[in-house]
Amino acid sequence: MNFDQTDTRKSREYLAGSTGQIASDALLDGLNPQQVQAVQHHEGPLLILAGAGSGKTRVITHRVAWLVSQLDVHPSSILAITFTNKAAAEMKSRINELIGSVSQTMWIGTFHAMMMRILRRYADRIGYNRDFAILDTDDQHKVVKQCIERYNFDDKTFAFKAVHNQISSAKNALIDPDQYEKEAGGDYYKSRVAKIFSCYQERLKQNNSMDFDDILTEAVRLLHQFPDILASYQERFRYILVDEYQDTNHAQYEIIRLLSAKYKNLCVVGDDDQSIYSFRGANIQNILDFEKDFKKCRVIKLEQNYRSTGHILKAANAVIDHNRGRKKKALWTDLGDGETITFFRGEDQNEEGVYIAREIERQVVLQKTRKYKDFAILYRLNALSRTVEQALREQGVPYRIYGGTRFYDRKEIKDVLAYLRLILVPDDDISLARIINVPRRGIGSVSMDALAAVAARENSSMLAICARSAGYPELQRVAPRLTQFADLIMRLRDGLDQENVRFDAYIDWVENETGLIQDWLDQQERLGRDDVVDRIENLQELISDAVEFDNQMRSWMQMKPEEMLYPEDELIQSLDLHSLLRAFLERAALMTELDQDQSNDDVVRLLTIHSAKGLEFDTVFLVGIEEGLFPGYRSMGSQAEYEEERRLAYVAMTRARRKLFLTTTRTRLVFGQTQRFPVSTFVREIPEMHIEEIGGSRLGDGSRLSAENGGKSHGTDSAAALKKERQTAFSARNLLASAKQNQPVSGVQTESTVPLTPGERVQHPTFGRGKILSSDPVAGDAILIVEFEKAGRKRMLARMSRLIRDR
């Protein structure tokens, strides 16, 4: 349906009836001049460069409210894309507070959630049906393993996680199996990954399944191949807003480009200085090149920070200013300078941990000026949390590691969801393989292999073969168990046709009928009471989740008819159990680790810097900020990677509202070795006026940085000293960096030391002659990839490789 004057009239009538006349001053009240400009921008592309803590969510929500209430844009003509479901929920809530419940007719959600709505409607156009399943990471890994086994590839050379990462990266770049195979050419490793990639996609398609990446790539394919579908959504979404644009990958960029091509009313909000997810496929060039890609673009910078004090912001500015690939901006605040940053240098990691624990305890217990939840401890590497945790426990400081197991990733929950997927889609062999023996039914791997072989031969689903297994000689031994399982699934599936049954009651019935709850109760003696109780409580919590979901859907179905301008506005067509189950499974599949709630318990948070993105805390401890740890040793040979490490430092520093601590040690036991790392360059770049030192100088021995020059080295002697100190730390004392610098690796059992340089010819006592293709430093050692003439490609640790130079 096209948007016309009738739709505009409906918009005005609805707004007048629900919220009354909204004064423009009310939407601009409290905004700074740059925020006002962003809110009032009307036609054409808009890039909002929003620094950390600059109120970007406020700007986005007020802009949406302005479009609807002041410019008569119908709510359903707005598409707002976020990166987490939590952010989408907050956006909806804020918009509702401003202009009423009109957000229900807007498409507000993540890329994956929004594209799922399109795919559900048009799945048949690309060879799927509407009930296609979304595989979680574990199931994706299982399929990759099956494909590796199919070709008898060495599972050490072709580790399933590494192969899956290759496939995911290719999809994010919109590279399909055929193109991947062409680009692989004669490369031994990539040409075989191409076969696995092709097999993986075939198996997903056979099971009417997609993985998380497919949601985007299949949406792009749909929009490219069917101009009528693209035209309808271009016409509908006249205004598109994208949050966290610096985190978009190529597939997401292409979706945005296609949908905004007609009206070009695209507003993106982001901060290139906070682009830290390249390992997930994010491409910083998307935001850096926005003005080139979208002509006549207006750029507005939000530089006033409402979160942090002056010393923290000026220090963060001084660090990030050293990056070359960025758009110039400088955060400022009117909150005052506040406390200076504290730099602590301990003798070792134990002293570092004790200092942090005692400082927290001093402020909470002795001074009573803070609560435990006001503190966060951030680290670049998970390995650095060990001694900090130990010190917190000894000091009696309550803490929690942020980013634990997601609710939907717990085994007991995944088992229920697999049953529910198989009930909904009986052809889902992947879900069947997960739960056919949960609880145990005496159906082992040999029987499963036979079942899969018969299903492939008969071109049938495994569940259908289970139902008639007595007719196949190779299955007769387990036929009664297979038939019983098929009968169970069919009985549960028939339950979807019952009327006047609450959705939560159905989930409760499934949990009991399948025997899952009893199975956990039977394991109490082996697992212990606490573990079993925790599992049972989680299963009961899933029922609570079903109650809340059912209520949300019933609220959605009560929407006023005039708000439903498009048929796909209806997430579900009715409240029958089949429709509710499909939508419930979809919501569970689209929840990511980024959506984990941060509880409000009074505990100290420990988390990686990547996990801290988007969060803020009164006081932040950034631990282990040392050269080789942060910035990490892997970034030393790449300017792009090194600049991303610097952006990580910027993100970490700007999480602090009031106080920031930076901690280092003179020696540190890490990766099984006691090492001496120099203080990080990032710490040295902070001007002296913003930092105080405890336990020693941050500038090292004989090396000074100029505060007047923003922390930049002044004088060639100090620059040379810094360079020499860094080289020392990464050669004599660190195996990882010795690999980077082509230094001999101690501990390798060789007749003559082998330089870890690609191209070096080597001999191995078992595999024979070969050539080193690459050396990847890791955890006090280095992973070598060696191409042997007869044995093919092998991965091995340098310490244990037994390689000698080929004479």
mmCIF file of C-alpha atoms in Angstrom, residues 344 349-363 375-378 384 387-389 391-392 395 397 604 606 620-624 661-664:
data_model
loop_
_atom_site.group_PDB
_atom_site.id
_atom_site.type_symbol
_atom_site.label_atom_id
_atom_site.label_comp_id
_atom_site.label_asym_id
_atom_site.label_seq_id
_atom_site.Cartn_x
_atom_site.Cartn_y
_atom_site.Cartn_z
ATOM 1 C CA PHE A 344 48.925 2.998 39.742
ATOM 2 C CA GLN A 349 49.652 -8.566 39.332
ATOM 3 C CA ASN A 350 48.895 -9.545 42.942
ATOM 4 C CA GLU A 351 49.726 -6.079 44.250
ATOM 5 C CA GLU A 352 47.619 -4.600 41.461
ATOM 6 C CA GLY A 353 44.622 -6.703 42.513
ATOM 7 C CA VAL A 354 45.010 -5.873 46.203
ATOM 8 C CA TYR A 355 45.222 -2.146 45.447
ATOM 9 C CA ILE A 356 41.970 -2.259 43.456
ATOM 10 C CA ALA A 357 40.107 -4.311 46.080
ATOM 11 C CA ARG A 358 41.247 -2.116 48.964
ATOM 12 C CA GLU A 359 40.479 1.105 47.131
ATOM 13 C CA ILE A 360 36.921 -0.071 46.473
ATOM 14 C CA GLU A 361 36.506 -1.227 50.054
ATOM 15 C CA ARG A 362 37.891 2.093 51.339
ATOM 16 C CA GLN A 363 35.327 4.138 49.433
ATOM 17 C CA PHE A 375 32.531 0.378 40.328
ATOM 18 C CA ALA A 376 33.548 -1.459 37.170
ATOM 19 C CA ILE A 377 36.824 -3.213 36.421
ATOM 20 C CA LEU A 378 37.636 -3.380 32.709
ATOM 21 C CA LEU A 384 43.693 -10.499 33.457
ATOM 22 C CA THR A 387 44.166 -12.108 40.173
ATOM 23 C CA VAL A 388 41.673 -9.242 40.486
ATOM 24 C CA GLU A 389 38.929 -11.750 41.299
ATOM 25 C CA ALA A 391 41.865 -10.062 45.593
ATOM 26 C CA LEU A 392 38.176 -9.129 45.624
ATOM 27 C CA GLN A 395 38.845 -8.601 50.663
ATOM 28 C CA VAL A 397 34.145 -7.410 47.950
ATOM 29 C CA VAL A 604 31.312 -4.680 41.423
ATOM 30 C CA LEU A 606 34.102 -7.155 35.939
ATOM 31 C CA VAL A 620 36.265 2.615 36.360
ATOM 32 C CA PHE A 621 39.483 0.640 36.891
ATOM 33 C CA LEU A 622 41.248 -0.181 33.624
ATOM 34 C CA VAL A 623 43.746 -2.935 34.438
ATOM 35 C CA GLY A 624 46.818 -4.212 32.617
ATOM 36 C CA PHE A 661 42.033 4.466 37.488
ATOM 37 C CA LEU A 662 44.697 3.062 35.149
ATOM 38 C CA THR A 663 46.730 0.193 36.617
ATOM 39 C CA THR A 664 49.940 -1.515 35.476
#
